[in-house]
Amino acid sequence: MTFAVIEDGRCVNIVQAEAWYAKMKGFVELPEQYGIGDFYNNGEWCHDKPSTIEERVSTLETEVYDISSAIERGLNL
């Protein structure tokens, strides 16, 4: 089976191993569509670095501001 070596939430190496050995070493089973450089956290894989809560809040604040501005411009026509 194919497993990922995870360091700081990121796949840093790929190994072929027996399941018992991988479990003993703390390796994680690697799905086909993922590889070195992809991220793994709490059983979830993703290709991009997961955003922090602060980054998500900032993005939402920007979106709300943009929507509010667009509504205000529409009302002022």
PDB file of N, CA and C in Angstrom:
ATOM      1  N   MET A   1       0.838  -1.178   0.000  1.00  0.00           N
ATOM      2  CA  MET A   1       0.000   0.000   0.000  1.00  0.00           C
ATOM      3  C   MET A   1       0.884   1.242   0.000  1.00  0.00           C
ATOM      4  N   THR A   2       0.290   2.348  -0.423  1.00  0.00           N
ATOM      5  CA  THR A   2       1.013   3.623  -0.486  1.00  0.00           C
ATOM      6  C   THR A   2       0.604   4.501   0.694  1.00  0.00           C
ATOM      7  N   PHE A   3       1.611   5.049   1.351  1.00  0.00           N
ATOM      8  CA  PHE A   3       1.381   5.881   2.522  1.00  0.00           C
ATOM      9  C   PHE A   3       2.148   7.188   2.404  1.00  0.00           C
ATOM     10  N   ALA A   4       1.674   8.181   3.144  1.00  0.00           N
ATOM     11  CA  ALA A   4       2.316   9.487   3.188  1.00  0.00           C
ATOM     12  C   ALA A   4       2.989   9.686   4.534  1.00  0.00           C
ATOM     13  N   VAL A   5       4.139  10.310   4.477  1.00  0.00           N
ATOM     14  CA  VAL A   5       4.823  10.747   5.696  1.00  0.00           C
ATOM     15  C   VAL A   5       4.418  12.203   5.891  1.00  0.00           C
ATOM     16  N   ILE A   6       3.774  12.486   7.012  1.00  0.00           N
ATOM     17  CA  ILE A   6       3.230  13.814   7.276  1.00  0.00           C
ATOM     18  C   ILE A   6       4.090  14.526   8.317  1.00  0.00           C
ATOM     19  N   GLU A   7       4.481  15.763   7.984  1.00  0.00           N
ATOM     20  CA  GLU A   7       5.185  16.629   8.941  1.00  0.00           C
ATOM     21  C   GLU A   7       4.527  17.996   8.904  1.00  0.00           C
ATOM     22  N   ASP A   8       4.139  18.492  10.064  1.00  0.00           N
ATOM     23  CA  ASP A   8       3.480  19.796  10.184  1.00  0.00           C
ATOM     24  C   ASP A   8       2.284  19.912   9.241  1.00  0.00           C
ATOM     25  N   GLY A   9       1.523  18.820   9.096  1.00  0.00           N
ATOM     26  CA  GLY A   9       0.301  18.845   8.299  1.00  0.00           C
ATOM     27  C   GLY A   9       0.506  18.727   6.797  1.00  0.00           C
ATOM     28  N   ARG A  10       1.729  18.479   6.364  1.00  0.00           N
ATOM     29  CA  ARG A  10       2.025  18.412   4.924  1.00  0.00           C
ATOM     30  C   ARG A  10       2.718  17.094   4.585  1.00  0.00           C
ATOM     31  N   CYS A  11       2.359  16.533   3.431  1.00  0.00           N
ATOM     32  CA  CYS A  11       3.001  15.315   2.949  1.00  0.00           C
ATOM     33  C   CYS A  11       4.413  15.653   2.481  1.00  0.00           C
ATOM     34  N   VAL A  12       5.409  15.025   3.122  1.00  0.00           N
ATOM     35  CA  VAL A  12       6.801  15.306   2.775  1.00  0.00           C
ATOM     36  C   VAL A  12       7.487  14.135   2.089  1.00  0.00           C
ATOM     37  N   ASN A  13       6.832  12.957   2.111  1.00  0.00           N
ATOM     38  CA  ASN A  13       7.405  11.791   1.458  1.00  0.00           C
ATOM     39  C   ASN A  13       6.309  10.754   1.241  1.00  0.00           C
ATOM     40  N   ILE A  14       6.558   9.880   0.270  1.00  0.00           N
ATOM     41  CA  ILE A  14       5.619   8.801  -0.039  1.00  0.00           C
ATOM     42  C   ILE A  14       6.378   7.490   0.079  1.00  0.00           C
ATOM     43  N   VAL A  15       5.757   6.511   0.752  1.00  0.00           N
ATOM     44  CA  VAL A  15       6.407   5.213   0.939  1.00  0.00           C
ATOM     45  C   VAL A  15       5.453   4.082   0.617  1.00  0.00           C
ATOM     46  N   GLN A  16       6.021   2.962   0.192  1.00  0.00           N
ATOM     47  CA  GLN A  16       5.277   1.717   0.028  1.00  0.00           C
ATOM     48  C   GLN A  16       5.567   0.888   1.268  1.00  0.00           C
ATOM     49  N   ALA A  17       4.510   0.406   1.926  1.00  0.00           N
ATOM     50  CA  ALA A  17       4.729  -0.348   3.161  1.00  0.00           C
ATOM     51  C   ALA A  17       3.529  -1.242   3.446  1.00  0.00           C
ATOM     52  N   GLU A  18       3.762  -2.191   4.314  1.00  0.00           N
ATOM     53  CA  GLU A  18       2.673  -3.004   4.846  1.00  0.00           C
ATOM     54  C   GLU A  18       1.899  -2.134   5.840  1.00  0.00           C
ATOM     55  N   ALA A  19       0.596  -2.398   5.944  1.00  0.00           N
ATOM     56  CA  ALA A  19      -0.261  -1.574   6.806  1.00  0.00           C
ATOM     57  C   ALA A  19       0.211  -1.564   8.253  1.00  0.00           C
ATOM     58  N   TRP A  20       0.637  -2.704   8.782  1.00  0.00           N
ATOM     59  CA  TRP A  20       1.065  -2.762  10.179  1.00  0.00           C
ATOM     60  C   TRP A  20       2.279  -1.874  10.411  1.00  0.00           C
ATOM     61  N   TYR A  21       3.201  -1.852   9.439  1.00  0.00           N
ATOM     62  CA  TYR A  21       4.405  -1.042   9.579  1.00  0.00           C
ATOM     63  C   TYR A  21       4.059   0.450   9.484  1.00  0.00           C
ATOM     64  N   ALA A  22       3.207   0.785   8.532  1.00  0.00           N
ATOM     65  CA  ALA A  22       2.796   2.182   8.362  1.00  0.00           C
ATOM     66  C   ALA A  22       2.117   2.706   9.627  1.00  0.00           C
ATOM     67  N   LYS A  23       1.262   1.875  10.200  1.00  0.00           N
ATOM     68  CA  LYS A  23       0.573   2.284  11.428  1.00  0.00           C
ATOM     69  C   LYS A  23       1.581   2.504  12.552  1.00  0.00           C
ATOM     70  N   MET A  24       2.549   1.601  12.655  1.00  0.00           N
ATOM     71  CA  MET A  24       3.566   1.711  13.700  1.00  0.00           C
ATOM     72  C   MET A  24       4.386   3.000  13.537  1.00  0.00           C
ATOM     73  N   LYS A  25       4.654   3.400  12.305  1.00  0.00           N
ATOM     74  CA  LYS A  25       5.452   4.586  12.030  1.00  0.00           C
ATOM     75  C   LYS A  25       4.631   5.871  12.004  1.00  0.00           C
ATOM     76  N   GLY A  26       3.304   5.759  12.023  1.00  0.00           N
ATOM     77  CA  GLY A  26       2.454   6.944  11.997  1.00  0.00           C
ATOM     78  C   GLY A  26       2.203   7.483  10.603  1.00  0.00           C
ATOM     79  N   PHE A  27       2.436   6.644   9.576  1.00  0.00           N
ATOM     80  CA  PHE A  27       2.168   7.057   8.205  1.00  0.00           C
ATOM     81  C   PHE A  27       0.665   7.083   7.961  1.00  0.00           C
ATOM     82  N   VAL A  28       0.246   7.818   6.945  1.00  0.00           N
ATOM     83  CA  VAL A  28      -1.162   7.982   6.609  1.00  0.00           C
ATOM     84  C   VAL A  28      -1.395   7.429   5.211  1.00  0.00           C
ATOM     85  N   GLU A  29      -2.475   6.662   5.045  1.00  0.00           N
ATOM     86  CA  GLU A  29      -2.787   6.132   3.714  1.00  0.00           C
ATOM     87  C   GLU A  29      -2.976   7.290   2.734  1.00  0.00           C
ATOM     88  N   LEU A  30      -2.381   7.153   1.566  1.00  0.00           N
ATOM     89  CA  LEU A  30      -2.369   8.231   0.585  1.00  0.00           C
ATOM     90  C   LEU A  30      -3.328   7.938  -0.563  1.00  0.00           C
ATOM     91  N   PRO A  31      -4.376   8.766  -0.734  1.00  0.00           N
ATOM     92  CA  PRO A  31      -5.265   8.602  -1.886  1.00  0.00           C
ATOM     93  C   PRO A  31      -4.512   8.925  -3.187  1.00  0.00           C
ATOM     94  N   GLU A  32      -4.964   8.354  -4.301  1.00  0.00           N
ATOM     95  CA  GLU A  32      -4.276   8.517  -5.584  1.00  0.00           C
ATOM     96  C   GLU A  32      -4.100   9.959  -6.017  1.00  0.00           C
ATOM     97  N   GLN A  33      -5.073  10.813  -5.771  1.00  0.00           N
ATOM     98  CA  GLN A  33      -5.031  12.189  -6.297  1.00  0.00           C
ATOM     99  C   GLN A  33      -4.166  13.140  -5.468  1.00  0.00           C
ATOM    100  N   TYR A  34      -3.521  12.637  -4.427  1.00  0.00           N
ATOM    101  CA  TYR A  34      -2.690  13.493  -3.569  1.00  0.00           C
ATOM    102  C   TYR A  34      -1.246  13.018  -3.579  1.00  0.00           C
ATOM    103  N   GLY A  35      -0.335  13.920  -3.180  1.00  0.00           N
ATOM    104  CA  GLY A  35       1.075  13.557  -3.168  1.00  0.00           C
ATOM    105  C   GLY A  35       1.888  14.507  -2.319  1.00  0.00           C
ATOM    106  N   ILE A  36       3.183  14.501  -2.553  1.00  0.00           N
ATOM    107  CA  ILE A  36       4.102  15.352  -1.794  1.00  0.00           C
ATOM    108  C   ILE A  36       3.700  16.819  -1.975  1.00  0.00           C
ATOM    109  N   GLY A  37       3.638  17.529  -0.860  1.00  0.00           N
ATOM    110  CA  GLY A  37       3.266  18.939  -0.881  1.00  0.00           C
ATOM    111  C   GLY A  37       1.808  19.188  -0.546  1.00  0.00           C
ATOM    112  N   ASP A  38       0.972  18.147  -0.624  1.00  0.00           N
ATOM    113  CA  ASP A  38      -0.435  18.319  -0.266  1.00  0.00           C
ATOM    114  C   ASP A  38      -0.586  18.283   1.253  1.00  0.00           C
ATOM    115  N   PHE A  39      -1.732  18.735   1.727  1.00  0.00           N
ATOM    116  CA  PHE A  39      -1.953  18.896   3.163  1.00  0.00           C
ATOM    117  C   PHE A  39      -2.902  17.833   3.708  1.00  0.00           C
ATOM    118  N   TYR A  40      -2.659  17.434   4.951  1.00  0.00           N
ATOM    119  CA  TYR A  40      -3.476  16.432   5.641  1.00  0.00           C
ATOM    120  C   TYR A  40      -3.708  16.893   7.070  1.00  0.00           C
ATOM    121  N   ASN A  41      -4.999  16.876   7.486  1.00  0.00           N
ATOM    122  CA  ASN A  41      -5.327  17.287   8.845  1.00  0.00           C
ATOM    123  C   ASN A  41      -6.606  16.586   9.283  1.00  0.00           C
ATOM    124  N   ASN A  42      -6.546  15.876  10.391  1.00  0.00           N
ATOM    125  CA  ASN A  42      -7.705  15.197  10.980  1.00  0.00           C
ATOM    126  C   ASN A  42      -8.468  14.334   9.967  1.00  0.00           C
ATOM    127  N   GLY A  43      -7.738  13.567   9.166  1.00  0.00           N
ATOM    128  CA  GLY A  43      -8.372  12.658   8.219  1.00  0.00           C
ATOM    129  C   GLY A  43      -8.795  13.284   6.911  1.00  0.00           C
ATOM    130  N   GLU A  44      -8.517  14.562   6.723  1.00  0.00           N
ATOM    131  CA  GLU A  44      -8.908  15.273   5.504  1.00  0.00           C
ATOM    132  C   GLU A  44      -7.685  15.670   4.694  1.00  0.00           C
ATOM    133  N   TRP A  45      -7.745  15.441   3.390  1.00  0.00           N
ATOM    134  CA  TRP A  45      -6.691  15.841   2.461  1.00  0.00           C
ATOM    135  C   TRP A  45      -7.124  17.070   1.681  1.00  0.00           C
ATOM    136  N   CYS A  46      -6.171  17.941   1.332  1.00  0.00           N
ATOM    137  CA  CYS A  46      -6.456  19.061   0.433  1.00  0.00           C
ATOM    138  C   CYS A  46      -5.164  19.453  -0.287  1.00  0.00           C
ATOM    139  N   HIS A  47      -5.331  20.045  -1.468  1.00  0.00           N
ATOM    140  CA  HIS A  47      -4.178  20.429  -2.271  1.00  0.00           C
ATOM    141  C   HIS A  47      -3.603  21.785  -1.847  1.00  0.00           C
ATOM    142  N   ASP A  48      -4.444  22.651  -1.327  1.00  0.00           N
ATOM    143  CA  ASP A  48      -4.007  23.986  -0.924  1.00  0.00           C
ATOM    144  C   ASP A  48      -3.901  24.057   0.591  1.00  0.00           C
ATOM    145  N   LYS A  49      -3.061  24.957   1.040  1.00  0.00           N
ATOM    146  CA  LYS A  49      -2.908  25.148   2.482  1.00  0.00           C
ATOM    147  C   LYS A  49      -4.247  25.583   3.074  1.00  0.00           C
ATOM    148  N   PRO A  50      -4.713  24.871   4.097  1.00  0.00           N
ATOM    149  CA  PRO A  50      -5.973  25.267   4.732  1.00  0.00           C
ATOM    150  C   PRO A  50      -5.851  26.668   5.330  1.00  0.00           C
ATOM    151  N   SER A  51      -6.884  27.449   5.169  1.00  0.00           N
ATOM    152  CA  SER A  51      -6.844  28.803   5.706  1.00  0.00           C
ATOM    153  C   SER A  51      -7.144  28.791   7.198  1.00  0.00           C
ATOM    154  N   THR A  52      -6.623  29.794   7.871  1.00  0.00           N
ATOM    155  CA  THR A  52      -6.887  29.931   9.296  1.00  0.00           C
ATOM    156  C   THR A  52      -8.245  30.613   9.477  1.00  0.00           C
ATOM    157  N   ILE A  53      -8.762  30.572  10.668  1.00  0.00           N
ATOM    158  CA  ILE A  53     -10.040  31.236  10.960  1.00  0.00           C
ATOM    159  C   ILE A  53      -9.917  32.732  10.705  1.00  0.00           C
ATOM    160  N   GLU A  54      -8.777  33.304  11.083  1.00  0.00           N
ATOM    161  CA  GLU A  54      -8.574  34.742  10.875  1.00  0.00           C
ATOM    162  C   GLU A  54      -8.607  35.090   9.388  1.00  0.00           C
ATOM    163  N   GLU A  55      -7.991  34.245   8.550  1.00  0.00           N
ATOM    164  CA  GLU A  55      -7.998  34.487   7.106  1.00  0.00           C
ATOM    165  C   GLU A  55      -9.413  34.386   6.538  1.00  0.00           C
ATOM    166  N   ARG A  56     -10.182  33.411   7.019  1.00  0.00           N
ATOM    167  CA  ARG A  56     -11.563  33.257   6.542  1.00  0.00           C
ATOM    168  C   ARG A  56     -12.431  34.437   6.961  1.00  0.00           C
ATOM    169  N   VAL A  57     -12.261  34.918   8.208  1.00  0.00           N
ATOM    170  CA  VAL A  57     -13.021  36.077   8.688  1.00  0.00           C
ATOM    171  C   VAL A  57     -12.683  37.302   7.851  1.00  0.00           C
ATOM    172  N   SER A  58     -11.407  37.509   7.574  1.00  0.00           N
ATOM    173  CA  SER A  58     -10.983  38.646   6.762  1.00  0.00           C
ATOM    174  C   SER A  58     -11.604  38.583   5.369  1.00  0.00           C
ATOM    175  N   THR A  59     -11.618  37.409   4.771  1.00  0.00           N
ATOM    176  CA  THR A  59     -12.219  37.236   3.444  1.00  0.00           C
ATOM    177  C   THR A  59     -13.709  37.542   3.481  1.00  0.00           C
ATOM    178  N   LEU A  60     -14.393  37.044   4.500  1.00  0.00           N
ATOM    179  CA  LEU A  60     -15.834  37.304   4.620  1.00  0.00           C
ATOM    180  C   LEU A  60     -16.118  38.785   4.841  1.00  0.00           C
ATOM    181  N   GLU A  61     -15.290  39.443   5.652  1.00  0.00           N
ATOM    182  CA  GLU A  61     -15.477  40.881   5.876  1.00  0.00           C
ATOM    183  C   GLU A  61     -15.330  41.656   4.568  1.00  0.00           C
ATOM    184  N   THR A  62     -14.353  41.270   3.757  1.00  0.00           N
ATOM    185  CA  THR A  62     -14.142  41.921   2.461  1.00  0.00           C
ATOM    186  C   THR A  62     -15.337  41.696   1.547  1.00  0.00           C
ATOM    187  N   GLU A  63     -15.854  40.470   1.525  1.00  0.00           N
ATOM    188  CA  GLU A  63     -17.008  40.162   0.680  1.00  0.00           C
ATOM    189  C   GLU A  63     -18.239  40.950   1.122  1.00  0.00           C
ATOM    190  N   VAL A  64     -18.460  41.048   2.424  1.00  0.00           N
ATOM    191  CA  VAL A  64     -19.606  41.804   2.948  1.00  0.00           C
ATOM    192  C   VAL A  64     -19.464  43.275   2.566  1.00  0.00           C
ATOM    193  N   TYR A  65     -18.259  43.824   2.686  1.00  0.00           N
ATOM    194  CA  TYR A  65     -18.020  45.220   2.313  1.00  0.00           C
ATOM    195  C   TYR A  65     -18.307  45.430   0.827  1.00  0.00           C
ATOM    196  N   ASP A  66     -17.819  44.523  -0.017  1.00  0.00           N
ATOM    197  CA  ASP A  66     -18.041  44.637  -1.466  1.00  0.00           C
ATOM    198  C   ASP A  66     -19.526  44.580  -1.806  1.00  0.00           C
ATOM    199  N   ILE A  67     -20.253  43.689  -1.168  1.00  0.00           N
ATOM    200  CA  ILE A  67     -21.697  43.566  -1.419  1.00  0.00           C
ATOM    201  C   ILE A  67     -22.422  44.809  -0.938  1.00  0.00           C
ATOM    202  N   SER A  68     -22.082  45.288   0.254  1.00  0.00           N
ATOM    203  CA  SER A  68     -22.718  46.506   0.787  1.00  0.00           C
ATOM    204  C   SER A  68     -22.454  47.693  -0.118  1.00  0.00           C
ATOM    205  N   SER A  69     -21.236  47.821  -0.595  1.00  0.00           N
ATOM    206  CA  SER A  69     -20.889  48.924  -1.498  1.00  0.00           C
ATOM    207  C   SER A  69     -21.678  48.838  -2.799  1.00  0.00           C
ATOM    208  N   ALA A  70     -21.824  47.642  -3.344  1.00  0.00           N
ATOM    209  CA  ALA A  70     -22.563  47.462  -4.583  1.00  0.00           C
ATOM    210  C   ALA A  70     -24.037  47.815  -4.380  1.00  0.00           C
ATOM    211  N   ILE A  71     -24.595  47.429  -3.256  1.00  0.00           N
ATOM    212  CA  ILE A  71     -26.010  47.768  -2.960  1.00  0.00           C
ATOM    213  C   ILE A  71     -26.154  49.263  -2.825  1.00  0.00           C
ATOM    214  N   GLU A  72     -25.242  49.885  -2.105  1.00  0.00           N
ATOM    215  CA  GLU A  72     -25.315  51.348  -1.926  1.00  0.00           C
ATOM    216  C   GLU A  72     -25.200  52.081  -3.265  1.00  0.00           C
ATOM    217  N   ARG A  73     -24.293  51.641  -4.133  1.00  0.00           N
ATOM    218  CA  ARG A  73     -24.159  52.250  -5.462  1.00  0.00           C
ATOM    219  C   ARG A  73     -25.451  52.090  -6.258  1.00  0.00           C
ATOM    220  N   GLY A  74     -26.076  50.924  -6.129  1.00  0.00           N
ATOM    221  CA  GLY A  74     -27.331  50.669  -6.851  1.00  0.00           C
ATOM    222  C   GLY A  74     -28.451  51.559  -6.350  1.00  0.00           C
ATOM    223  N   LEU A  75     -28.478  51.855  -5.061  1.00  0.00           N
ATOM    224  CA  LEU A  75     -29.522  52.709  -4.492  1.00  0.00           C
ATOM    225  C   LEU A  75     -29.304  54.178  -4.841  1.00  0.00           C
ATOM    226  N   ASN A  76     -28.091  54.552  -5.142  1.00  0.00           N
ATOM    227  CA  ASN A  76     -27.770  55.945  -5.422  1.00  0.00           C
ATOM    228  C   ASN A  76     -27.851  56.286  -6.918  1.00  0.00           C
ATOM    229  N   LEU A  77     -28.365  55.398  -7.750  1.00  0.00           N
ATOM    230  CA  LEU A  77     -28.458  55.675  -9.184  1.00  0.00           C
ATOM    231  C   LEU A  77     -29.520  56.676  -9.525  1.00  0.00           C
TER     232      LEU A  77
END
